[in-house]
PDB file of C-alpha atoms in Angstrom:
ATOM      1  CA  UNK A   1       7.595 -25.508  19.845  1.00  0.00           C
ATOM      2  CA  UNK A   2       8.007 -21.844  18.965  1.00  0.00           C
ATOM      3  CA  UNK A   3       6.617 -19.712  16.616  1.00  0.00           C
ATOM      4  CA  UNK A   4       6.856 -16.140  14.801  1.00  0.00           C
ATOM      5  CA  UNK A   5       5.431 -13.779  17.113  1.00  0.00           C
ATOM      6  CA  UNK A   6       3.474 -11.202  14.512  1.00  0.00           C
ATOM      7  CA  UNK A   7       1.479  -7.781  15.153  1.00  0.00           C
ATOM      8  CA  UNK A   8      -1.073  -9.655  13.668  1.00  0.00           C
ATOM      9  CA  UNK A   9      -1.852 -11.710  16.787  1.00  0.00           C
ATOM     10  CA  UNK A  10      -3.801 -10.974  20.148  1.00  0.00           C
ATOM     11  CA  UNK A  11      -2.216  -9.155  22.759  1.00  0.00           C
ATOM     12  CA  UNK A  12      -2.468 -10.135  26.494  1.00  0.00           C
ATOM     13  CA  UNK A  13      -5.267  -7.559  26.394  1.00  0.00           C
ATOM     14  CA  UNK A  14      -7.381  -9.475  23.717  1.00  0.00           C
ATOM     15  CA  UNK A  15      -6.958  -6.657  21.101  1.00  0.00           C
ATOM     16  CA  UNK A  16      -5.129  -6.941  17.661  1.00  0.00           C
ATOM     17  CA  UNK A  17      -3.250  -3.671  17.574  1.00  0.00           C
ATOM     18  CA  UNK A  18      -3.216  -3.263  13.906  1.00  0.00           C
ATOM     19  CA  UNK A  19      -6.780  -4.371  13.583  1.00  0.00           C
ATOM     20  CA  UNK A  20      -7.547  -1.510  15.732  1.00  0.00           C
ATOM     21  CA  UNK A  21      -5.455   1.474  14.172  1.00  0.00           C
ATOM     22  CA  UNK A  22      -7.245   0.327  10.781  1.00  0.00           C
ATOM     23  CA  UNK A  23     -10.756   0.341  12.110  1.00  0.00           C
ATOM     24  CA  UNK A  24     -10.056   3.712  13.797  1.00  0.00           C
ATOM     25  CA  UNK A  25      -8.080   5.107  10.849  1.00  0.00           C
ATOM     26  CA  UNK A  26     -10.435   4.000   8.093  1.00  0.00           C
ATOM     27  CA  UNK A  27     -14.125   4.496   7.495  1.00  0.00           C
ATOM     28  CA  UNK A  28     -15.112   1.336   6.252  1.00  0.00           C
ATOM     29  CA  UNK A  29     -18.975   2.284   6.034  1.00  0.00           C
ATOM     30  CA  UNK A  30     -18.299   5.070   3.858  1.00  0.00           C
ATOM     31  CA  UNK A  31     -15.472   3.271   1.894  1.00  0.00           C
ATOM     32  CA  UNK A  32     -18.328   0.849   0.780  1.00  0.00           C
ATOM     33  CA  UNK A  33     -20.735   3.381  -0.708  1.00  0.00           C
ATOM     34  CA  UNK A  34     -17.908   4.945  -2.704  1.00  0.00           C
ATOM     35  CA  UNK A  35     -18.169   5.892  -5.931  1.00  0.00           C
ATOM     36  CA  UNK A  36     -14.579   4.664  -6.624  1.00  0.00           C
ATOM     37  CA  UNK A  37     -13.812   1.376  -7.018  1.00  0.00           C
ATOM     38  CA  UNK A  38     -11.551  -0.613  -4.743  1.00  0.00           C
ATOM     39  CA  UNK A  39     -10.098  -4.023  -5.425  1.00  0.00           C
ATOM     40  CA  UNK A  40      -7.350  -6.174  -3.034  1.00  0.00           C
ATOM     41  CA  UNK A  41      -6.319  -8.717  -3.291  1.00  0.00           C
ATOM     42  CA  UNK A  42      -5.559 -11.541  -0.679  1.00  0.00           C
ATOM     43  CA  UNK A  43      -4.906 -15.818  -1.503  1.00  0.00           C
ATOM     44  CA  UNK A  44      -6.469 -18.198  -0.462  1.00  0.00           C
ATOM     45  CA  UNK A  45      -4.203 -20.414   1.114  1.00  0.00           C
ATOM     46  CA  UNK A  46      -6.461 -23.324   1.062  1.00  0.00           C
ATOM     47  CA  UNK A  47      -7.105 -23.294  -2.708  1.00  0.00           C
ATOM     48  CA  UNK A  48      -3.558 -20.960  -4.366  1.00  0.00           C
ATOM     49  CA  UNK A  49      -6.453 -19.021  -5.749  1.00  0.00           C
ATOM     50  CA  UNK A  50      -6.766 -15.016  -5.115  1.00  0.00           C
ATOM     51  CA  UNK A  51     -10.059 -13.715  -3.784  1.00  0.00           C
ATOM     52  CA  UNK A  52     -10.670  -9.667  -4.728  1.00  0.00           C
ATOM     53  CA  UNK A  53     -12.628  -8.125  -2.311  1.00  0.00           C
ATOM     54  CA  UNK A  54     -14.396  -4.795  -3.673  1.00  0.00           C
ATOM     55  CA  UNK A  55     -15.223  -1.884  -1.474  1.00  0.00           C
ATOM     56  CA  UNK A  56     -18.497  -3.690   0.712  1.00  0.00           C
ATOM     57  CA  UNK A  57     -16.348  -6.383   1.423  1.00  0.00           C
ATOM     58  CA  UNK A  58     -13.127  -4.385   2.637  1.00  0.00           C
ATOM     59  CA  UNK A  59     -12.614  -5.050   6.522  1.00  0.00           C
ATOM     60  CA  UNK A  60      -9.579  -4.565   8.811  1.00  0.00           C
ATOM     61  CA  UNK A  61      -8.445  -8.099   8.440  1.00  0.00           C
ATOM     62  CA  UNK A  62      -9.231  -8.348   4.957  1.00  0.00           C
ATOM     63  CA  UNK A  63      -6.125  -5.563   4.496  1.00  0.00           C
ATOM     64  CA  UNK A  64      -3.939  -7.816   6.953  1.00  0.00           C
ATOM     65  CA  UNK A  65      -4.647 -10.352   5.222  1.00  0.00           C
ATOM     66  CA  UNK A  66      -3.429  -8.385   1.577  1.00  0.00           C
ATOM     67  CA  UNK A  67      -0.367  -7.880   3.053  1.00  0.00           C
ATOM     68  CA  UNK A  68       0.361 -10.702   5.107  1.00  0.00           C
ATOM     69  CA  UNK A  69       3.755 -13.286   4.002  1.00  0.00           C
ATOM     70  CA  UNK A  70       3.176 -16.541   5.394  1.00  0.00           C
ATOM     71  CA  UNK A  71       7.608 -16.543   6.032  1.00  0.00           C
ATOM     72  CA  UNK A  72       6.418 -13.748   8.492  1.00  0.00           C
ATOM     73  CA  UNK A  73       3.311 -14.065   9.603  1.00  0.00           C
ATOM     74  CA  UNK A  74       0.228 -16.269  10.402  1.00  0.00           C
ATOM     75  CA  UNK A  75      -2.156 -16.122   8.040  1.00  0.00           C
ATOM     76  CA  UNK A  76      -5.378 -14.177   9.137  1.00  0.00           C
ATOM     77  CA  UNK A  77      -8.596 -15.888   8.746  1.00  0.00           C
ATOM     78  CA  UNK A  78     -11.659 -14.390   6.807  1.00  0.00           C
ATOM     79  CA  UNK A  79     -15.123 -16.502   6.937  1.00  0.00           C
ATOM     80  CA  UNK A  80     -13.594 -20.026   8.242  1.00  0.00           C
ATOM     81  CA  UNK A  81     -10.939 -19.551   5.221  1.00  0.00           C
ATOM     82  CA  UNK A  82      -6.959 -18.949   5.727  1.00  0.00           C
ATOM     83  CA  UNK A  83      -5.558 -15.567   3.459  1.00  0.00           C
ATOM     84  CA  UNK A  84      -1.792 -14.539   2.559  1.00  0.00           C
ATOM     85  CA  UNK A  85      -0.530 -11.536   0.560  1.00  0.00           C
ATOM     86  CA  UNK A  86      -2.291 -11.252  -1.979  1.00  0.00           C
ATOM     87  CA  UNK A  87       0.783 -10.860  -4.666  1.00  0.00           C
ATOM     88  CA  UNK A  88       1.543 -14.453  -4.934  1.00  0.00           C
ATOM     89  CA  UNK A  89      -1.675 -14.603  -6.795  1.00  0.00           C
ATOM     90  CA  UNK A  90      -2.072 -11.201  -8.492  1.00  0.00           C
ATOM     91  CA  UNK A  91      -0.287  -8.105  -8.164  1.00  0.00           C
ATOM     92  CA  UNK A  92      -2.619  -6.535  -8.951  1.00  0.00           C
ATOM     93  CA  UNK A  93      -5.144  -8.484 -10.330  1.00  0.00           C
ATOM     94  CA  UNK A  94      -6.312  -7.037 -13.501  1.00  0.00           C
ATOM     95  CA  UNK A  95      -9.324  -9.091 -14.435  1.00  0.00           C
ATOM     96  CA  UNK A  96     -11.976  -6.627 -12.650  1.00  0.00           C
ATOM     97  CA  UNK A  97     -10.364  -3.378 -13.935  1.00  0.00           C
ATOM     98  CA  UNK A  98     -11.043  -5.045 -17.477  1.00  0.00           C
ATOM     99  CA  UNK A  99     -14.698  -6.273 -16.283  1.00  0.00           C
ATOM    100  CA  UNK A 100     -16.119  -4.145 -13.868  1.00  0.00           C
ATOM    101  CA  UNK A 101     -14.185  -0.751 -15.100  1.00  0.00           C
ATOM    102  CA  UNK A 102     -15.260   1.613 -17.687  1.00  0.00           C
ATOM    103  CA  UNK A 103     -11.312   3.383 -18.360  1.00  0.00           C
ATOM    104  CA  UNK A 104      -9.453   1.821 -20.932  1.00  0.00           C
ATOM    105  CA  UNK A 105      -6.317   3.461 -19.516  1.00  0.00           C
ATOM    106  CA  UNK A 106      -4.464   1.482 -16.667  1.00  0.00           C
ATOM    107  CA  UNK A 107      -1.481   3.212 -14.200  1.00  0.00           C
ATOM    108  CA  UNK A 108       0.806   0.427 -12.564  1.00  0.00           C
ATOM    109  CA  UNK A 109       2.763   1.770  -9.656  1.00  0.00           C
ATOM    110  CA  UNK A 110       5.490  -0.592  -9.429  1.00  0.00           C
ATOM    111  CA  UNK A 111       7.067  -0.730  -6.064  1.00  0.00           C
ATOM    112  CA  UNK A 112       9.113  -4.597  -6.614  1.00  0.00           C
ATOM    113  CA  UNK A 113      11.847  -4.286  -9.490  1.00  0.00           C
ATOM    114  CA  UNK A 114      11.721  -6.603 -12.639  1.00  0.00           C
ATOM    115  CA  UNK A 115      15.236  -6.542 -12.826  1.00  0.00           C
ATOM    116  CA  UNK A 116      18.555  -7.081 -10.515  1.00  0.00           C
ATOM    117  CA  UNK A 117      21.790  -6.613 -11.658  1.00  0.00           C
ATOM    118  CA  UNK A 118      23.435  -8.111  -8.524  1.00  0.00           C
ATOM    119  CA  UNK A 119      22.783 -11.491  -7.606  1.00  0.00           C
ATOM    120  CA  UNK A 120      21.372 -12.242  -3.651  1.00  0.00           C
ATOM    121  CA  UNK A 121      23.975 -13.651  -1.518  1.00  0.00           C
ATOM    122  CA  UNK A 122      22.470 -13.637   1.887  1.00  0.00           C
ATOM    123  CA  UNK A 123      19.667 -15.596   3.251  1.00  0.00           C
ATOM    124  CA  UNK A 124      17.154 -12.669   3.464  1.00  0.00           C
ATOM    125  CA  UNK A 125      18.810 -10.820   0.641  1.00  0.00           C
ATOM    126  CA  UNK A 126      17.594 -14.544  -1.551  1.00  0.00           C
ATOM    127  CA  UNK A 127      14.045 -14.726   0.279  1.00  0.00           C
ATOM    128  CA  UNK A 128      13.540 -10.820  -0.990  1.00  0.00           C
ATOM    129  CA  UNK A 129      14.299 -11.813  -4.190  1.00  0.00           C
ATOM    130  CA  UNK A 130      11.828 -14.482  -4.532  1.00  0.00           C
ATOM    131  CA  UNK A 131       9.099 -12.842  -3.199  1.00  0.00           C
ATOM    132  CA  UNK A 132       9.591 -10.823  -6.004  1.00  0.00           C
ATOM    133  CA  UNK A 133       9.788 -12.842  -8.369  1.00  0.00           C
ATOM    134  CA  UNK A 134       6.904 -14.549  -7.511  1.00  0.00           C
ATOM    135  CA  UNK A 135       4.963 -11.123  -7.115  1.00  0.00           C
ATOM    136  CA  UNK A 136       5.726  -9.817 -10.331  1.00  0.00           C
ATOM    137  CA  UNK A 137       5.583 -13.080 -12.456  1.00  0.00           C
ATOM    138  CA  UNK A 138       1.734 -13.045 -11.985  1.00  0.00           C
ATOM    139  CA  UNK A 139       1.390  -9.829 -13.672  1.00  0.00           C
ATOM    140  CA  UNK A 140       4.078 -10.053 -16.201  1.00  0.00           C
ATOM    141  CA  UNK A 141       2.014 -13.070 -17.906  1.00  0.00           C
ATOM    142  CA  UNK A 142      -1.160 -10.840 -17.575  1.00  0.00           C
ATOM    143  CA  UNK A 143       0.718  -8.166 -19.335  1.00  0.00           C
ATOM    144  CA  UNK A 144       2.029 -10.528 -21.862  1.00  0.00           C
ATOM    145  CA  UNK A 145      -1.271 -11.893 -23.093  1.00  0.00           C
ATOM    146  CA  UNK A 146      -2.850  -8.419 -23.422  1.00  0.00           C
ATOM    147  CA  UNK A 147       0.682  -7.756 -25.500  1.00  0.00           C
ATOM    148  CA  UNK A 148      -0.767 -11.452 -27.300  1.00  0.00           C
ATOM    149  CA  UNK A 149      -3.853 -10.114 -27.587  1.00  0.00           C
ATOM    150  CA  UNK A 150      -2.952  -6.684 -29.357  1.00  0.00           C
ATOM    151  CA  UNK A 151      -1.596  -8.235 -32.252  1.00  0.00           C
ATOM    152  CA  UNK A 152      -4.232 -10.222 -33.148  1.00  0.00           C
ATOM    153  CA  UNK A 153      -5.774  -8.679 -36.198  1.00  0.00           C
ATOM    154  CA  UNK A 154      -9.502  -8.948 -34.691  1.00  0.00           C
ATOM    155  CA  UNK A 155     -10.156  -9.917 -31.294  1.00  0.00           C
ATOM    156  CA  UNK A 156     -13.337  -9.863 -32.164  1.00  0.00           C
ATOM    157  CA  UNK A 157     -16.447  -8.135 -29.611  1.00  0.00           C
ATOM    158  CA  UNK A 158     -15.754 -10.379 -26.500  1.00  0.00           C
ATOM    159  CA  UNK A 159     -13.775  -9.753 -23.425  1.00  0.00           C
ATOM    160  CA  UNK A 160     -10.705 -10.508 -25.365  1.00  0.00           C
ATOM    161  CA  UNK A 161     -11.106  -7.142 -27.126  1.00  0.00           C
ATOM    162  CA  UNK A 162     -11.528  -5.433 -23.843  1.00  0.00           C
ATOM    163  CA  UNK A 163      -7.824  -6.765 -22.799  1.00  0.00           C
ATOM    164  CA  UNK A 164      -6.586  -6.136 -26.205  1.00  0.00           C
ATOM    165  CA  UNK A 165      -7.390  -2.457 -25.869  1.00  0.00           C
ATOM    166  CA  UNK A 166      -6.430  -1.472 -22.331  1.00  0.00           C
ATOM    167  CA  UNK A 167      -4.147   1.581 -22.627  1.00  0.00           C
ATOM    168  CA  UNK A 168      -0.903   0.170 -20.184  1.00  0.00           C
ATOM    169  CA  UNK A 169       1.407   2.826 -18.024  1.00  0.00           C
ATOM    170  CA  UNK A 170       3.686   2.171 -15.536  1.00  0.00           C
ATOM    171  CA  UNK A 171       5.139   4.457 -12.955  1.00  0.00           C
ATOM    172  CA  UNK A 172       8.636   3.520 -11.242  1.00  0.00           C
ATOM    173  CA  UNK A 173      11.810   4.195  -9.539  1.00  0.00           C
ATOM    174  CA  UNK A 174      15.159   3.325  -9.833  1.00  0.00           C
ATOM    175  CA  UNK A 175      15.670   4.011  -6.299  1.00  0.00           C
ATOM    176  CA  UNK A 176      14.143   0.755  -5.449  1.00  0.00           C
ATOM    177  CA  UNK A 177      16.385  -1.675  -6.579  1.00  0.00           C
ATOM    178  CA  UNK A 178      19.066   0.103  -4.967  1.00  0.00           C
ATOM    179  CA  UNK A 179      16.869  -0.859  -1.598  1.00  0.00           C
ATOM    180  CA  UNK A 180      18.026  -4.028   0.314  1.00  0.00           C
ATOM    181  CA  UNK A 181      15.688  -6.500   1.913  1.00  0.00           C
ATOM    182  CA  UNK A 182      15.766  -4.957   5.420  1.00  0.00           C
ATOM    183  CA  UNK A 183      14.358  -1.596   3.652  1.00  0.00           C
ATOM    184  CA  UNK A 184      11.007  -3.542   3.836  1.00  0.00           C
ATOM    185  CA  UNK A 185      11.504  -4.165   7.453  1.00  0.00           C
ATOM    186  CA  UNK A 186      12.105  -0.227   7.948  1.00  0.00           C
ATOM    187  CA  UNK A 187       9.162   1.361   9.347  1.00  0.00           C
ATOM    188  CA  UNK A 188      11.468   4.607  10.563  1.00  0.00           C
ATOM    189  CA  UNK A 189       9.819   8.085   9.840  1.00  0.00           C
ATOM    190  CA  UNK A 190      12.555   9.261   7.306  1.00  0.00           C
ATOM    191  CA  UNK A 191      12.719   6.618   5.235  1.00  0.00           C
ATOM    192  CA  UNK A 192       8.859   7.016   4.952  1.00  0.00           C
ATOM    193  CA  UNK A 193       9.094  10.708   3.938  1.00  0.00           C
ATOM    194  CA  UNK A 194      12.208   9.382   1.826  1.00  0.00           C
ATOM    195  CA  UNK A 195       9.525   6.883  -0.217  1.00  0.00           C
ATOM    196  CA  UNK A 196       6.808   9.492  -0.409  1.00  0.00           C
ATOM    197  CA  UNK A 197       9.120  12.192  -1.791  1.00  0.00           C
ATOM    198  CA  UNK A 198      10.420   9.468  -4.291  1.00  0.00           C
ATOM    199  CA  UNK A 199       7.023   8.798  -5.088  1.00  0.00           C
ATOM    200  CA  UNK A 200       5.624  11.867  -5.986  1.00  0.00           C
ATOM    201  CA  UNK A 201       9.071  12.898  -7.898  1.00  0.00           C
ATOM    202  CA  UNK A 202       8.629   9.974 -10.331  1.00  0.00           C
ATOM    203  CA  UNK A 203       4.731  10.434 -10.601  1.00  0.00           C
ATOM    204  CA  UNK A 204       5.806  13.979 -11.660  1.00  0.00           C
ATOM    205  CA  UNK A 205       8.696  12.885 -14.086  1.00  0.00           C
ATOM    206  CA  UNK A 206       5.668  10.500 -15.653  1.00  0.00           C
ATOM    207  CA  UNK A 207       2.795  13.044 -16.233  1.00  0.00           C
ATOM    208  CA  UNK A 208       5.457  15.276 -17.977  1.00  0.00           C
ATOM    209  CA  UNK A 209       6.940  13.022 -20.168  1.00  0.00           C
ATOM    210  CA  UNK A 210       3.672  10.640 -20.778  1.00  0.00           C
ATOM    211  CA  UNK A 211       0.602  12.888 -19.497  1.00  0.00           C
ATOM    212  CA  UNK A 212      -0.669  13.551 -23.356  1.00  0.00           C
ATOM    213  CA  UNK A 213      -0.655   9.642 -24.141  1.00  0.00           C
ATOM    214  CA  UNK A 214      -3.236   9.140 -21.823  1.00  0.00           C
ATOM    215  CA  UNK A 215      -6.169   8.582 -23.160  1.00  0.00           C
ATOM    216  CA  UNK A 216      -4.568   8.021 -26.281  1.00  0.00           C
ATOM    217  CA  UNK A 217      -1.884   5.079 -26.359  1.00  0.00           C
ATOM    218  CA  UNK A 218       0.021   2.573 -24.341  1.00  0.00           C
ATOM    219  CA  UNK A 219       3.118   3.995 -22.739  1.00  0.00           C
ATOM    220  CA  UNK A 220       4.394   0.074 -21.808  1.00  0.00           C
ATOM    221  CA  UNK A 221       6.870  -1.287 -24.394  1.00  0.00           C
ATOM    222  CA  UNK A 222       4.814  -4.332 -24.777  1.00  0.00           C
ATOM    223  CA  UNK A 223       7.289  -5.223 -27.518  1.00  0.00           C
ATOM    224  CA  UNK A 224       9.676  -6.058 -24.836  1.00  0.00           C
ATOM    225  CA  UNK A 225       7.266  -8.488 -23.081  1.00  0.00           C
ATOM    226  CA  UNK A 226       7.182 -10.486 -25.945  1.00  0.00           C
ATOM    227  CA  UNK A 227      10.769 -10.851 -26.341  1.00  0.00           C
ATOM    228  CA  UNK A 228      10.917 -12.138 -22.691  1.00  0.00           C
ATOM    229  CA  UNK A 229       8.619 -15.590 -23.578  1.00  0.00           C
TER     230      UNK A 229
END
């Protein structure tokens, strides 16, 4: 019986080569005594449920495992407990940023388009698709009930009126639904410094159109969202 062969599994040497560039790469010690708070994301494939892990809890695999797709890869085992990406069950999960965060103000980077206006024909053009789909269908209904929650007259003192006033932005580029399925198979150099470039040219075209609204007011239409239920 064969079987995917992924970066994720042992070499003939014993070593996990991405496990290895990430524990050389990163300091994890340090990461967890950061003032900053970090929080991924990774499912649990025995329960569909996502687990966050904040910054003492961040390990090599625990960053494999955020980014792991089970039509690619074995899923990487934390404590006894199977993991996949974690957007099939948040992307990204908001629920701490609302909890554990004191800023009202929220930046999505959006790196899977909402919208196609060209159908999938081929096999991995259709199993892109999904994944997105699935990834962003998680958020969408988190956005949607804070868009629920702001029109309530009075949410009251409660957690729902810390959802009901998060501030929303979103950063994104139209360059990425150009992108076919095997651009997230493309690990060359260029394309890299292509995404980067793109990056920081739509963070740019963001703090000069929406820069003084933060702080101040959503940016999302949340409007929109509604219309979509």
């Amino acid at each position: 019986m064969s079987r995917l062969v992924s970066p994720y599994d042992l070499n003939p040497m014993g070593k996990n080569p991405l496990r290895a560039i990430l524990a050389e790469t990163i300091n994890f010690e340090r990461l967890a005594g950061a003032p900053t708070k970090l929080f991924i994301t990774a499912t649990n494939v025995r329960t569909g449920r996502g687990h966050v892990f904040r910054n003492n809890t961040v390990t090599p695999d625990v960053l494999l495992a955020s980014a792991c797709l089970p039509t690619m890869f074995q899923a990487v085992e934390i404590e006894g407990d199977p993991y996949w990406d974690g957007g099939y069950s948040g992307n990204p999960t908001i629920t701490p940023l609302i909890r554990e965060c004191k800023s009202q103000d929220t930046i999505l980077v959006q790196i899977n388009p909402v919208e196609r206006e060209s159908s999938p024909r081929s096999a991995p053009e259709i199993l892109n698709r999904l994944n997105e789909v699935s990834f962003n269908a998680v958020l969408l209904k988190e956005l949607r009930m804070i868009a629920l929650l702001r029109q309530v007259a009075d949410p009251g003192n409660s957690e729902g009126a810390q959802w009901a006033g998060m501030r929303i932005h979103r950063i994104a580029s139209e360059i990425l639904t150009e992108l076919g399925a095997s651009s997230k198979l493309n690990a060359e150099w260029e394309f890299f410094y292509l995404l980067r470039d793109e990056g920081r040219r739509s963070a740019q075209v963001f703090l000069e159109s929406y820069a003084s609204n933060l702080g101040r007011r959503s940016t999302l239409d949340f409007d929109v969202l509604l219309e979509q239920i």
